[in-house]
Every structure is written in structure tokens, then in C-alpha cells.
Short mmCIF file of C-alpha atoms and ligand atoms in Angstrom, two decimals:
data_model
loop_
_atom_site.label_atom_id
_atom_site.label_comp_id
_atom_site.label_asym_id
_atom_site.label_seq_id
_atom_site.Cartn_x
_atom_site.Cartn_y
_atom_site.Cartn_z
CA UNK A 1 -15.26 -19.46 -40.01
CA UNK A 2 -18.09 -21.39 -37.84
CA UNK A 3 -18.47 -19.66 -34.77
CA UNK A 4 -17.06 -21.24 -31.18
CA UNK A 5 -19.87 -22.71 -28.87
CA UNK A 6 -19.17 -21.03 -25.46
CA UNK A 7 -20.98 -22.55 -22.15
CA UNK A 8 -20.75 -20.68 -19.30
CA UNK A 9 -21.86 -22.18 -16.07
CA UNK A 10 -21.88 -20.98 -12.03
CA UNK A 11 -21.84 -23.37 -9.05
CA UNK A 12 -20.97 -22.33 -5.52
CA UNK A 13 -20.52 -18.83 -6.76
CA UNK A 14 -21.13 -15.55 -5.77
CA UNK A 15 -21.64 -14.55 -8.96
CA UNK A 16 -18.77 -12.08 -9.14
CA UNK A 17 -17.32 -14.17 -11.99
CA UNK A 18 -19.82 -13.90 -13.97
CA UNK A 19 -19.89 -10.40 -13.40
CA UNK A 20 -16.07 -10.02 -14.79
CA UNK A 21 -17.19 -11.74 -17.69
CA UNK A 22 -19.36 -8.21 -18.52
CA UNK A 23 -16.41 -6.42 -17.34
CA UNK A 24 -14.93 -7.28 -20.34
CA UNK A 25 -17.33 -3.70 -21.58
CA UNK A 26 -17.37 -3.14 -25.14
CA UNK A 27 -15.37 -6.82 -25.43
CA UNK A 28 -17.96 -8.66 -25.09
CA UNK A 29 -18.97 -7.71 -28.58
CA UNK A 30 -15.65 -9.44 -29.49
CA UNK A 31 -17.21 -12.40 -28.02
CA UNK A 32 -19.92 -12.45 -29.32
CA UNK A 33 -18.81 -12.07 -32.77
CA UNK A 34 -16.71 -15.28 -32.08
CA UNK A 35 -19.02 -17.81 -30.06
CA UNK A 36 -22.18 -18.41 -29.89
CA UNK A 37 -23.42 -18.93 -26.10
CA UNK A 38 -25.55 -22.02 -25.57
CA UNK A 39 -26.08 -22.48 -21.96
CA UNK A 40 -25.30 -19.24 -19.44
CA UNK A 41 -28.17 -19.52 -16.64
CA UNK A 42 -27.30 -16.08 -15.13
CA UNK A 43 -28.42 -14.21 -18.65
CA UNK A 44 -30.09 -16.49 -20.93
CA UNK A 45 -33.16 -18.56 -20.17
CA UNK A 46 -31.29 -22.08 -21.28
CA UNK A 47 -32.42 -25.40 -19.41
CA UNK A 48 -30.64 -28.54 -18.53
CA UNK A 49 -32.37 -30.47 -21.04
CA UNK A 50 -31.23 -28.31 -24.11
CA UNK A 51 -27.47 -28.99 -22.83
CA UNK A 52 -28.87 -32.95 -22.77
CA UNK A 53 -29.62 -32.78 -25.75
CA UNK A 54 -26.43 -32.04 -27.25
CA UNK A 55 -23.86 -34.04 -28.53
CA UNK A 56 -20.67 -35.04 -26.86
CA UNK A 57 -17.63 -32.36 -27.14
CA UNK A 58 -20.36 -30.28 -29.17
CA UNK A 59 -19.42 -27.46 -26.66
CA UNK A 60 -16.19 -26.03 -27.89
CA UNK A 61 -15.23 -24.37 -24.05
CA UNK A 62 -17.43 -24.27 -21.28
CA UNK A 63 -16.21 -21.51 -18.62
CA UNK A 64 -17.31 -22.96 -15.09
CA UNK A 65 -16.75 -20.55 -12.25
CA UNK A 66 -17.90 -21.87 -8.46
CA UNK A 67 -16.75 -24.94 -6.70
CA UNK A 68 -19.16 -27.47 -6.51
CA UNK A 69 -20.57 -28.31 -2.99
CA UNK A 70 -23.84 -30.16 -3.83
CA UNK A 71 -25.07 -32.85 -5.90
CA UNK A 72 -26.35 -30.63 -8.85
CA UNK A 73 -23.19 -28.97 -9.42
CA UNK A 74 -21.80 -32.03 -9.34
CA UNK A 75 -24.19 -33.23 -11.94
CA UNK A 76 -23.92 -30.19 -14.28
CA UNK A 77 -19.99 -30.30 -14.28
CA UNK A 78 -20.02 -33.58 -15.25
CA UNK A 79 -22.71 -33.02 -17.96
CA UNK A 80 -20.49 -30.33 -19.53
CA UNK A 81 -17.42 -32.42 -19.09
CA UNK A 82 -18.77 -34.69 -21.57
CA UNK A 83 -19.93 -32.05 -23.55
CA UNK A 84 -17.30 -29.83 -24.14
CA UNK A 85 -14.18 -30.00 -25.61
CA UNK A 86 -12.40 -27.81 -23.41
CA UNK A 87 -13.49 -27.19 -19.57
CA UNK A 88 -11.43 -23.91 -17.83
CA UNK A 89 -11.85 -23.69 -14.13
CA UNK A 90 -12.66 -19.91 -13.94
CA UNK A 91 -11.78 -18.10 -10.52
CA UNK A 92 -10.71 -19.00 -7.32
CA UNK A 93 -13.75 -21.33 -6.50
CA UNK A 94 -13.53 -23.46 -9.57
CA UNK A 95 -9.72 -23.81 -8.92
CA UNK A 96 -9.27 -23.80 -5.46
CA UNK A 97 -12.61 -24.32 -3.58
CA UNK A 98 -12.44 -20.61 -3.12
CA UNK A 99 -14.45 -19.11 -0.11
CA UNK A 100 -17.01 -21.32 -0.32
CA UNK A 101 -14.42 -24.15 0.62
CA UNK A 102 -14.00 -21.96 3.94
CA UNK A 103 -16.92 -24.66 5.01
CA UNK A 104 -14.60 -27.89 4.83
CA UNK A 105 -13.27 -26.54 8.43
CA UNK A 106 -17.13 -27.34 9.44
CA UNK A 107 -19.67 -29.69 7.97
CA UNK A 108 -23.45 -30.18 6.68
CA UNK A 109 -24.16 -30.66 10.30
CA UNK A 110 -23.03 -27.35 11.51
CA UNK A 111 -23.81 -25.57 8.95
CA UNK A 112 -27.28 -26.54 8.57
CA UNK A 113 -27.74 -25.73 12.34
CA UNK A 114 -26.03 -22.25 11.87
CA UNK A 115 -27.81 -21.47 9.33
CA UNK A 116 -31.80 -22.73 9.96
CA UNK A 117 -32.01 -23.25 13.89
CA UNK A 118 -29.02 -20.81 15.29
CA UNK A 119 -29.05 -17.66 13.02
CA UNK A 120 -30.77 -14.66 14.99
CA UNK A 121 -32.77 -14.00 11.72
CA UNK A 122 -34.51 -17.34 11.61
CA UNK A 123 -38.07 -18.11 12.61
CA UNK A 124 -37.86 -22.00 12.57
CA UNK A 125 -39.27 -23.41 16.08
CA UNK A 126 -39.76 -26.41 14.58
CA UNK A 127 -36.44 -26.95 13.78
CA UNK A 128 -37.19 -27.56 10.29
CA UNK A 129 -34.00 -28.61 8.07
CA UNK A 130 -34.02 -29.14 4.46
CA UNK A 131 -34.24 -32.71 2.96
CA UNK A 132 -32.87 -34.01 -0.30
CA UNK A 133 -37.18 -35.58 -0.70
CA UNK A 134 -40.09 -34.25 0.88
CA UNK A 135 -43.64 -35.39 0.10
CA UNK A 136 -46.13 -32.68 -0.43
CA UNK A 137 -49.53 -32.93 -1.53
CA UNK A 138 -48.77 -32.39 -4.88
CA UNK A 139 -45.98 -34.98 -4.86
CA UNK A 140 -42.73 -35.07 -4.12
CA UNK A 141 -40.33 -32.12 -3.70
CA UNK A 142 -36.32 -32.80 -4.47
CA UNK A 143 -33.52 -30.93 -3.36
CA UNK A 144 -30.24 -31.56 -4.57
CA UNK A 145 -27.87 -33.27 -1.63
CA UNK A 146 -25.51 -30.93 -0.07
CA UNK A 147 -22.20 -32.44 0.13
CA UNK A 148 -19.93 -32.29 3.39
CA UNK A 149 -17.31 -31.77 1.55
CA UNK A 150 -16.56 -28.21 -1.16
CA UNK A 151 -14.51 -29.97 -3.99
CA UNK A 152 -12.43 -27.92 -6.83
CA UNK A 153 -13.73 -28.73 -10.14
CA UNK A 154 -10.97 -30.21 -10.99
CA UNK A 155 -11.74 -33.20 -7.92
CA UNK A 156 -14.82 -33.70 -10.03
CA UNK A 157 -13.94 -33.77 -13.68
CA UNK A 158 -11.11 -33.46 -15.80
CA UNK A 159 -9.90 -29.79 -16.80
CA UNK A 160 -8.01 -28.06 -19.14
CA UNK A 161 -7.32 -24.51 -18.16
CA UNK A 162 -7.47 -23.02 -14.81
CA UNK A 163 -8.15 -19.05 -14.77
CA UNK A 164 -7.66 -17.78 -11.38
CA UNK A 165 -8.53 -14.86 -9.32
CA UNK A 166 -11.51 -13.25 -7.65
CA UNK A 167 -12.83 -13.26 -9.90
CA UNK A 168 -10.41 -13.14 -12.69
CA UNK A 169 -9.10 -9.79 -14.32
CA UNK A 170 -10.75 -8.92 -18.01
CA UNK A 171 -7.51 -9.08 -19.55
CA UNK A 172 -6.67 -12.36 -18.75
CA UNK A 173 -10.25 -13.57 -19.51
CA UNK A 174 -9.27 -11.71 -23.17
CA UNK A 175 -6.18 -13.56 -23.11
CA UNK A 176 -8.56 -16.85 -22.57
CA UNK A 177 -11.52 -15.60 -25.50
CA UNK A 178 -7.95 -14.60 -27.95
CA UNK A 179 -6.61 -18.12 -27.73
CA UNK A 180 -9.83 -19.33 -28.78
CA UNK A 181 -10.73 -17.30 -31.02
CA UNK A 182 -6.89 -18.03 -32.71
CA UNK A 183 -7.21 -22.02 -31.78
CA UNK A 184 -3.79 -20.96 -30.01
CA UNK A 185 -4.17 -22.22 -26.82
CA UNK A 186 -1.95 -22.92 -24.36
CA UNK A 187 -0.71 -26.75 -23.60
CA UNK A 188 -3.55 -28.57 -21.29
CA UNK A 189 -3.05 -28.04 -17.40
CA UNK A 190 -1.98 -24.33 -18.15
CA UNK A 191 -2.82 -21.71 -15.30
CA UNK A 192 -3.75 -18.95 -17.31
CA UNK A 193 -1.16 -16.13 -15.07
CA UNK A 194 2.46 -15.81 -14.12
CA UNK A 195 4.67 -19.11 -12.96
CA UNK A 196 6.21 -16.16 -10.29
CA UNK A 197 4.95 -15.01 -6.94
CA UNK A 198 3.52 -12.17 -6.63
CA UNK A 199 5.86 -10.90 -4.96
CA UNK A 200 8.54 -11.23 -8.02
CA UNK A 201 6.37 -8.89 -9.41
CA UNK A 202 5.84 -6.59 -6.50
CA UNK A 203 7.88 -2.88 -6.59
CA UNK A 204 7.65 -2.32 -2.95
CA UNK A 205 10.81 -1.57 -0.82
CA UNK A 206 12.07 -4.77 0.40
CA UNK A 207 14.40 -3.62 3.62
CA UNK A 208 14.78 -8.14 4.44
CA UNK A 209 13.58 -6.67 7.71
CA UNK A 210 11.84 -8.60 10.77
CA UNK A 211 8.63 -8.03 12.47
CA UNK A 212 7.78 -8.28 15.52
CA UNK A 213 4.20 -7.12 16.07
CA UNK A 214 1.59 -8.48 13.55
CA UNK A 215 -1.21 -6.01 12.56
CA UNK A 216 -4.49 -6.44 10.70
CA UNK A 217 -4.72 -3.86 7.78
CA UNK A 218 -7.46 -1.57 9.41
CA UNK A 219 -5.00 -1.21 12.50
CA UNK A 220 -2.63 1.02 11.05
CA UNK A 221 -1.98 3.20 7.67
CA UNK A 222 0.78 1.63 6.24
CA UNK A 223 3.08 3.09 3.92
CA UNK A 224 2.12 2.91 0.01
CA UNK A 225 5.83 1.92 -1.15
CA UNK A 226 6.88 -0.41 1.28
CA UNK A 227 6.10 -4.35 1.78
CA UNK A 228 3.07 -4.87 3.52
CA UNK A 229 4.59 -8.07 5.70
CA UNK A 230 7.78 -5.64 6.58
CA UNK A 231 4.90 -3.54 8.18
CA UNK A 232 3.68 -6.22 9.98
CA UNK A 233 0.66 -6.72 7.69
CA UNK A 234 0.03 -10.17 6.32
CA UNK A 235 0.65 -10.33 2.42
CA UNK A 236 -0.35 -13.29 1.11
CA UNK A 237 2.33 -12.35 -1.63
CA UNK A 238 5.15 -15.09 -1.17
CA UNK A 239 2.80 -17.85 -1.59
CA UNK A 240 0.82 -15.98 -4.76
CA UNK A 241 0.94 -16.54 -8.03
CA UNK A 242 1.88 -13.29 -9.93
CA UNK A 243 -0.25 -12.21 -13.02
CA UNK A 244 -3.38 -10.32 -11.50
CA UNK A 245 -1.59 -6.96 -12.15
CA UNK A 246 -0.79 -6.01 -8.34
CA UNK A 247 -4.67 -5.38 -7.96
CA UNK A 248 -4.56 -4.93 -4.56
CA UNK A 249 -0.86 -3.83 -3.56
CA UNK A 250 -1.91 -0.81 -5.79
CA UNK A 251 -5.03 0.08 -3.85
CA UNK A 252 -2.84 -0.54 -0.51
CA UNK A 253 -4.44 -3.56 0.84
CA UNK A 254 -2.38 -6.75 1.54
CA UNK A 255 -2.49 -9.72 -1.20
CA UNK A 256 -5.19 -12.17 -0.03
CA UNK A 257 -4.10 -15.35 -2.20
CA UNK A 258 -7.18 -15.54 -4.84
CA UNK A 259 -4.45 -16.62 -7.35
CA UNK A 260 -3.43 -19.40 -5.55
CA UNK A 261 -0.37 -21.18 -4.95
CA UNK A 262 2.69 -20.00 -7.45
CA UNK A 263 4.02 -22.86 -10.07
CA UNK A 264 5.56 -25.86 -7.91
CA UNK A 265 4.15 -24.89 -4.71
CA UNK A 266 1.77 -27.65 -3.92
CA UNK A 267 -0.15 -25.87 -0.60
CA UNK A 268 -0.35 -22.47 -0.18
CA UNK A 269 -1.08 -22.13 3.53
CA UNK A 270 2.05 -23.84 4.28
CA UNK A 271 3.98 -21.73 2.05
CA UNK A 272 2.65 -18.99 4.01
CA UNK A 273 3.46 -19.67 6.82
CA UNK A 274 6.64 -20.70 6.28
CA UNK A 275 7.49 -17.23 5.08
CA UNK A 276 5.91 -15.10 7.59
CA UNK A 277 7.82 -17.31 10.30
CA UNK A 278 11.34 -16.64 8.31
CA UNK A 279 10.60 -12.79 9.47
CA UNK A 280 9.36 -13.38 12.56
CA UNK A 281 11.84 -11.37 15.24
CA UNK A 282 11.05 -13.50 18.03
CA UNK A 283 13.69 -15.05 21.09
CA UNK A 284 11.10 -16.90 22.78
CA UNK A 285 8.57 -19.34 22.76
CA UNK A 286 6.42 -16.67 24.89
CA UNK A 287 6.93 -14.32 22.11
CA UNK A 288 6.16 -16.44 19.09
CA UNK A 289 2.87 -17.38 20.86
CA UNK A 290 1.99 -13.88 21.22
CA UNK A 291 2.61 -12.96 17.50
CA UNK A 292 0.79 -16.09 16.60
CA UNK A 293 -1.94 -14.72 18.77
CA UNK A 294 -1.75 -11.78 16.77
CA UNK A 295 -2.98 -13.52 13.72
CA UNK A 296 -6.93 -13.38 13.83
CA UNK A 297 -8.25 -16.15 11.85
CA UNK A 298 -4.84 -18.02 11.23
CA UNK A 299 -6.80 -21.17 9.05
CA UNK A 300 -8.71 -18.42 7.21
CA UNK A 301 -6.01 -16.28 6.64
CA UNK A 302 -3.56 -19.08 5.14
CA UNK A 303 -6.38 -20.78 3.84
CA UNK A 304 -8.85 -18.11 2.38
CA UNK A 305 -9.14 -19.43 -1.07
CA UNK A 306 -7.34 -22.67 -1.77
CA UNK A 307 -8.59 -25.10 1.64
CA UNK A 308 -10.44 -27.37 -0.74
CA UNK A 309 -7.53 -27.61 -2.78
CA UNK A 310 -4.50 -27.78 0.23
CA UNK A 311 -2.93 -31.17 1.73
CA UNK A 312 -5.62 -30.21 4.91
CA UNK A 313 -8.61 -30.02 2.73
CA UNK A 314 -10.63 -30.38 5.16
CA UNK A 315 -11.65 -30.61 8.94
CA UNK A 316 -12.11 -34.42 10.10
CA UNK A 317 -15.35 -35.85 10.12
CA UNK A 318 -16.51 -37.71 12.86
CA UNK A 319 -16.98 -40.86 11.77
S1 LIG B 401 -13.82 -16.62 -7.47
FE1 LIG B 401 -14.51 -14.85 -6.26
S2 LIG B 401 -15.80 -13.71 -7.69
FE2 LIG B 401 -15.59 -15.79 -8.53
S3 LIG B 401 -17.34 -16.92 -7.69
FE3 LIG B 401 -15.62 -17.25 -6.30
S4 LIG B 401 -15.90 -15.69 -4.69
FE4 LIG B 401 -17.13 -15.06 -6.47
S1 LIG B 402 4.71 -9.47 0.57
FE1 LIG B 402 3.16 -8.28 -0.51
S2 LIG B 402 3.84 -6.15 -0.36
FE2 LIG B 402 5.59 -7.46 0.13
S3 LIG B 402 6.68 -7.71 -1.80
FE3 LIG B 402 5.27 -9.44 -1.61
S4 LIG B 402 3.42 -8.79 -2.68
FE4 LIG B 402 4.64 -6.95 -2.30
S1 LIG B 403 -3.26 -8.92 -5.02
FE1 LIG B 403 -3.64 -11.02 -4.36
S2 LIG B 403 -5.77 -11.05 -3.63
FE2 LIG B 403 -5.47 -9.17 -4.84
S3 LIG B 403 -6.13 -9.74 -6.91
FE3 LIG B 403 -3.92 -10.08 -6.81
S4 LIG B 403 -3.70 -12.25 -6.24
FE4 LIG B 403 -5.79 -11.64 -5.78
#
């Protein structure tokens, strides 16, 4: 049997997805006895021009992991779109914007100045920002544009599979490398994971009590067999889809959300919040204010890994 092309590609990335894909261990080998890699910047020394060069859908599944935030990510994901016959958003960032999508409550603006005039570390007195051209003596020097705006892959192109987590476990990236090694895969617009919360697959003691103090998880020890959000810890659980394997509940720390939103829940965040208010034991405006005090970070928290891909999407820009 001809072996599989296999692309796989970072954008705005951290690079921990890529690093899952050599957590696979001795798997890889599996891999690489069924695909042949032709473009994976992080290992191999492939350039643009060789993926140029190929023909349309000559790529049988390209694995992009990031979300793309500037205009060469933009550029690459569509290049492999056309490409490749099968495109899986792989982690949180490709599907949901991820943390880098934490930036659509800012903008280029702010960042920039953050992060080349404000920043204690910088040495920039002239205030120096980068530009998309600048002319040097040698010629001219391009940048690619950085977008306002973190998009999900799928905002950008088309895509088949979505693989979430972060970064995604090894044995549902198996699951992904099985179905193409058996041409078995799953019908298009799959999420590769459980159509149940988390929480349906969560073994902690439910008591359907209220809270009515909200704690962040370094504030107190909390118990190892009951729910975290019965403890007053935020457990992103409720509005999670199920399938990472408890990763977190069994290392005692709270879901964050990198699965994003469960099957027919269309924003996360809202779902969220929603269920932390249905046990909130509060009589009072006063008192709901304080509990929502309580909540450090409330856009980040409801928002960690899916803003890009919510109803808010984004802060509004100033026109
Ligand atoms: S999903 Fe997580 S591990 Fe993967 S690139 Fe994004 S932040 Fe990194
Ligand atoms: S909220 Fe968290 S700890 Fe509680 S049942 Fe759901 S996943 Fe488990
Ligand atoms: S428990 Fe939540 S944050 Fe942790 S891996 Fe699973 S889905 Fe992701």
C-alpha cells in the first residue's frame, strides 16, 4: 500500500502540540511506517516552496495546530487547504483560538505597545515598532502583517476534523493516525472526543450542593473525591467536552476548558456561567457581587481557550 502524505504545520503555537505528537514514544514508528512527512518546520528542514510545488489534494492530511493571528499563517493554511485532502484542526488553538485568542480582548495597538515600548525588559527609546516593509540598505525587509484579530482555523479555511485539547492526548492523536492508516475516518465536521461534558464522565461526589464563597485552586486543598465547583473551585467541567481522560480532575486541579464547548453548546463561556450561577447560594444582590468579585479574571476564566471561537469573539475596535 502507498504510504499517506502527512503535513504537519504550527501557527500561533506554543509548540506543545507538536510536542504531543512525539509523545506518541515508540508510536511514532507506527507513523512513520504509514506516512511519509512532507512539510513539518519544527523537525525537518522543508520550505514553502517545496509545499508550492505540489499538486492540489497531493497532501493526504495536514495536522495544523495554532490559530492563526498574522498574515503568514493565514497564507500557509490556505496553501495547505488546497493541498491536502483532509485538514484536522489540532488543539485548542487551531479549534478555538486557544490562548493566543486571549488577545481579541486587546488589539495590535496595545499589544504592540505592551510588548516593545511598556515591557520593563525593553530597551526601545525610540519607540521603535515593527512594520509589515522596512527599507534597509540591502533592500527591503518584510514582515508578515499581524492581524487584530486571532481567528480559529476553521474562520480561515475549510476543515475536516477538529482534535482538541492542550495539546491533545496521544491516544486520541492514535485514534486520528488509526483512522488513516484504515481510510476509516470519521464523517467530516467530527470532533475527535466525547459528545458528553466532562462532567458526565467525572466520578467525583456530586452532593447538588451550593457555594457560597468562590476560591482559586492555590487557596485551599480541596478534597480529591469531591467536585471541585461544590468546593467552591471553578471547574470548567459543565461546559467541557468529555474525552481527554479526566487529565486534570485526576491530578486535582479544576478542568480549564481546552476541549471546548460539549456537542450542541454553541459558547462555552456562557455555558459556564450559567452553571456556576445555578449553585450560587446567594439572597442578595450585595452578595452575588461579592462572589462575582471573587472570580479573578472572570473573561479569562470563561473564556481561556475558545474567545476566538465564542458569540463575543472579540473586544470592539474603535473604529
Ligand atoms: S493547544 Fe495548547 S499545546 Fe497546543 S499550541 Fe495551543 S497552547 Fe500550545
Ligand atoms: S465540575 Fe469538575 S469536578 Fe465537578 S463533576 Fe464536573 S468535571 Fe468533575
Ligand atoms: S480536564 Fe479540562 S483542561 Fe484538563 S485536559 Fe481535560 S478538558 Fe483539558
Amino acid at each position: 500500500m502507498a504510504k499517506l502524505k502527512l503535513a504537519l504545520y504550527w501557527s500561533a503555537s506554543c509548540g506543545g502540540c507538536e510536542v504531543a505528537v512525539l509523545d506518541t514514544n515508540e508510536k511514532i514508528l507506527d507513523i512513520a511506517n504509514i506516512a511519509d512527512i512532507v512539510l513539518w518546520p519544527i523537525a525537518l528542514d522543508f520550505k514553502y516552496h517545496h509545499v508550492e510545488a505540489m499538486n492540489d489534494k497531493s497532501i493526504d492530511v495536514c495536522l495544523f495546530n495554532g490559530a492563526v493571528r498574522n498574515s503568514e499563517q493565514e497564507k500557509i493554511a490556505k496553501l495547505l487547504r488546497a493541498k491536502s485532502k483532509v485538514m484536522v484542526a489540532f488543539g485548542a488553538c487551531a479549534c478555538f483560538g486557544g490562548i493566543p485568542a486571549l488577545g481579541n480582548f486587546t488589539d495590535r495597538t496595545e499589544i504592540f505597545e505592551r510588548a516593545y515600548i511598556e515591557a520593563p525588559s525593553n530597551d526601545n527609546s525610540d519607540k521603535t515598532l515593527p512594520l509589515t516593509l522596512t527599507q534597509v540598505a540591502e533592500g527591503e525587509l518584510e514582515l508578515p502583517e499581524f492581524f487584530d484579530t486571532v481567528l480559529t482555523l476553521a474562520q480561515v479555511v475549510d476543515v475536516e476534523y477538529f482534535l482538541p485539547g492542550c495539546p491533545p492526548p496521544v491516544d486520541l492523536i492514535l485514534k486520528v493516525v488509526d483512522a488513516m492508516a484504515t481510510g476509516q475516518l470519521p464523517p467530516v465536521g467530527s470532533v475527535i472526543a466525547s459528545d458528553k461534558t466532562l462532567c458526565d464522565e467525572c466520578d467525583r461526589i456530586k452532593e447538588e450542593k451550593s457555594i457560597s464563597k468562590i476560591y482559586r485552586p492555590h487557596q485551599i486543598i480541596p478534597d480529591d473525591k469531591k467536585c471541585f465547583l461544590e468546593q467552591g473551585i471553578i471547574c470548567c467541567g459543565p461546559a467541557t467536552r468529555g474525552g481527554c481522560g479526566l487529565r486534570c480532575i485526576k491530578a486535582n486541579m479544576p478542568c480549564r476548558g481546552c476541549f471546548g464547548p460539549p456537542a450542541g453548546i454553541v459558547d462555552q463561556g456562557a455555558k459556564l456561567v450559567s452553571a456556576i450561577a445555578s449553585i450560587y447560594n446567594a439572597d442578595s444582590e450585595e452578595e452575588i457581587s461579592r462572589m462575582v468579585e471573587e472570580i479573578v479574571d472572570p473573561a479569562g476564566t470563561f473564556y481561556r481557550f475558545g474567545l476566538a471561537d465564542s458569540l463575543l469573539k472579540r473586544k470592539r475596535l474603535t473604529p
